[in-house]
Coordinates of C-alpha atoms in Angstrom, one line a residue:
X1 CA 6.6 5.1 -1.1
X2 CA 8.4 5.8 -4.4
X3 CA 6.5 8.3 -6.7
X4 CA 8.0 8.6 -10.0
X5 CA 8.2 12.2 -11.6
X6 CA 5.1 13.5 -12.8
X7 CA 4.7 16.2 -15.6
X8 CA 2.4 18.9 -15.9
X9 CA -1.2 17.4 -17.0
X10 CA -0.5 14.2 -15.3
X11 CA -1.7 12.3 -12.2
X12 CA -0.5 9.4 -10.5
X13 CA -2.6 6.3 -11.0
X14 CA -2.3 2.7 -9.4
X15 CA -4.1 -0.6 -9.9
X16 CA -4.7 -2.9 -6.8
X17 CA -6.2 -6.1 -5.8
X18 CA -8.1 -5.0 -2.6
X19 CA -7.6 -7.3 0.5
X20 CA -11.4 -7.9 2.3
X21 CA -11.8 -7.8 6.1
X22 CA -10.8 -8.8 8.4
X23 CA -7.5 -9.3 6.7
X24 CA -7.4 -5.8 5.6
X25 CA -7.6 -4.5 9.1
X26 CA -4.9 -7.0 10.4
X27 CA -2.4 -6.6 8.1
X28 CA -2.7 -2.6 8.1
X29 CA -2.8 -2.6 11.8
X30 CA 0.1 -4.5 12.1
X31 CA 2.0 -2.6 9.6
X32 CA 1.1 0.7 11.7
X33 CA 2.3 -1.3 14.8
X34 CA 5.7 -1.9 13.4
X35 CA 6.1 1.8 13.0
X36 CA 5.7 1.9 9.1
X37 CA 3.3 5.0 8.9
X38 CA 3.0 4.6 5.1
X39 CA 0.3 2.1 6.2
X40 CA -1.8 5.0 7.4
X41 CA -2.1 6.2 3.8
X42 CA -3.2 3.3 2.0
X43 CA -4.7 0.0 3.3
X44 CA -3.0 -3.4 2.8
X45 CA -3.5 -4.4 -0.9
X46 CA -1.8 -6.3 -3.7
X47 CA -0.2 -4.1 -6.2
X48 CA -0.9 -4.7 -9.9
X49 CA 0.5 -1.5 -11.1
X50 CA 2.6 0.8 -8.9
X51 CA 2.0 4.6 -8.8
X52 CA 2.5 5.5 -12.6
X53 CA 2.2 9.1 -14.1
X54 CA -0.5 9.1 -16.5
X55 CA -2.0 12.0 -18.6
X56 CA -5.4 13.3 -17.1
X57 CA -6.7 13.2 -20.6
X58 CA -6.0 9.6 -21.0
X59 CA -8.2 8.8 -18.1
X60 CA -11.2 7.6 -20.6
X61 CA -8.7 5.1 -22.3
X62 CA -7.4 3.7 -19.4
X63 CA -10.8 3.1 -17.9
X64 CA -11.8 1.4 -21.3
X65 CA -8.4 -0.5 -21.0
X66 CA -9.0 -1.8 -17.7
X67 CA -12.7 -2.6 -18.3
X68 CA -11.5 -4.8 -21.2
X69 CA -9.0 -6.8 -19.3
X70 CA -11.4 -7.3 -16.5
X71 CA -14.0 -8.9 -19.0
X72 CA -11.2 -11.7 -19.9
X73 CA -10.5 -12.7 -16.5
X74 CA -12.8 -14.6 -13.9
X75 CA -12.4 -14.5 -10.0
X76 CA -9.7 -16.4 -8.5
X77 CA -8.5 -17.5 -4.9
X78 CA -5.5 -15.6 -3.4
X79 CA -3.8 -17.3 -0.2
X80 CA -1.5 -15.4 1.8
X81 CA 0.9 -17.8 3.5
X82 CA 4.6 -17.4 4.4
X83 CA 6.9 -14.1 4.3
X84 CA 9.7 -12.6 2.3
X85 CA 12.0 -9.6 1.9
X86 CA 13.3 -7.5 -0.9
X87 CA 16.6 -6.8 1.1
X88 CA 19.3 -5.8 0.3
X89 CA 17.9 -4.0 -2.6
X90 CA 14.9 -2.7 -0.7
X91 CA 14.0 -2.6 3.0
X92 CA 10.6 -4.4 2.7
X93 CA 9.2 -7.4 4.5
X94 CA 6.2 -8.8 3.0
X95 CA 3.4 -11.8 3.0
X96 CA 3.9 -14.2 -0.1
X97 CA 1.3 -15.4 -2.3
X98 CA 1.1 -19.2 -2.0
X99 CA -1.9 -19.3 -4.2
X100 CA -2.8 -16.7 -7.0
X101 CA 0.5 -15.1 -7.9
X102 CA 0.5 -16.5 -11.6
X103 CA -2.9 -14.8 -12.0
X104 CA -1.6 -11.5 -10.6
X105 CA 1.3 -11.7 -12.6
X106 CA -0.9 -12.2 -15.7
X107 CA -2.9 -9.4 -14.7
X108 CA 0.0 -6.9 -14.3
X109 CA 1.2 -7.7 -17.6
X110 CA -1.8 -7.1 -19.3
X111 CA -2.5 -3.8 -17.5
X112 CA 1.0 -2.5 -18.4
X113 CA 0.0 -2.4 -22.2
X114 CA -1.8 0.1 -24.2
X115 CA -2.4 3.5 -22.4
X116 CA -0.6 2.0 -19.3
X117 CA 2.5 0.8 -21.2
X118 CA 5.6 1.8 -19.2
X119 CA 8.9 0.8 -17.9
X120 CA 9.3 -0.7 -14.3
X121 CA 11.7 -0.1 -11.8
X122 CA 11.7 -3.6 -10.7
X123 CA 10.5 -6.9 -11.8
X124 CA 6.9 -7.6 -10.7
X125 CA 6.5 -9.7 -7.7
X126 CA 2.9 -9.9 -6.3
X127 CA 3.0 -9.4 -2.4
X128 CA 1.4 -7.6 0.8
X129 CA 3.8 -5.2 2.3
X130 CA 4.2 -5.9 6.1
X131 CA 6.9 -3.4 6.7
X132 CA 8.8 -1.1 4.7
X133 CA 11.9 1.5 5.4
X134 CA 12.1 0.6 9.0
X135 CA 15.3 -0.9 10.6
X136 CA 16.3 -4.5 10.4
X137 CA 15.2 -5.5 13.7
X138 CA 11.7 -4.5 12.7
X139 CA 11.8 -5.9 9.5
X140 CA 12.9 -9.3 11.1
X141 CA 10.2 -8.9 13.4
X142 CA 7.6 -8.3 10.4
X143 CA 9.0 -11.6 8.9
X144 CA 8.3 -13.7 12.1
X145 CA 4.9 -12.1 12.8
X146 CA 3.8 -12.7 9.2
X147 CA 4.6 -16.5 9.4
X148 CA 1.6 -16.5 12.1
X149 CA -0.7 -15.4 9.6
X150 CA -2.8 -17.2 6.7
X151 CA -5.3 -15.4 4.8
X152 CA -7.4 -16.7 1.8
X153 CA -10.3 -15.2 -0.3
X154 CA -11.8 -15.1 -3.7
X155 CA -10.6 -12.0 -5.7
X156 CA -13.6 -10.5 -7.5
X157 CA -11.9 -8.0 -9.6
X158 CA -9.6 -4.9 -9.1
X159 CA -9.4 -1.3 -8.5
X160 CA -8.1 1.7 -10.1
X161 CA -6.6 4.3 -7.6
X162 CA -5.4 7.8 -7.8
X163 CA -2.4 8.7 -5.8
X164 CA -2.1 12.3 -4.3
X165 CA 1.5 14.0 -3.6
X166 CA 1.4 12.8 0.2
X167 CA 1.0 9.1 -1.2
X168 CA -2.5 8.8 -0.2
X169 CA -4.7 6.4 -2.5
X170 CA -8.2 7.1 -3.2
X171 CA -10.5 4.7 -5.3
X172 CA -11.4 5.8 -8.7
X173 CA -13.0 2.8 -10.3
X174 CA -13.9 -0.9 -9.6
X175 CA -13.3 -3.6 -12.4
X176 CA -15.2 -6.8 -11.7
X177 CA -14.2 -10.0 -13.4
X178 CA -16.4 -11.9 -15.6
X179 CA -18.0 -15.0 -13.7
X180 CA -18.3 -16.9 -17.1
X181 CA -14.6 -16.2 -18.4
X182 CA -12.2 -18.9 -19.0

């Protein structure tokens, strides 16, 4: 996992859509069985904002910003079906979102404003990582196994995480969508 440079007084924050059981365990276990030990630091998820350095004293503004975004959205369905890869740019095999991708893109764009306005390394593409930084044979195996998995659920909101220097994510706050929005 890439962690951008962090200055004194900053912490790494990320925003994710959590994956419910039984899918989070199945996908995380698959990642570990494929030899991608990054799966031991964070369970399977859909990234809305990757680890980003943010001033610690900006945390109240970040929380207000995310709360405001959540109130403007309503729950939506995500369906994971199919696989893809970022090769040759990045050695990543992933599950694709056949439903809910546009909602994730909208959220990611809104999140990346105000106190979380920052440049991105790559264009945003919602996905669930199956394997990363493993050999080509293992990436191909991940893509094959991923085609046998389909998961669907209603997303009730998103989560703000803090990322420590070893890449372990810990939940800081949950932001529920407004069921009457839209």
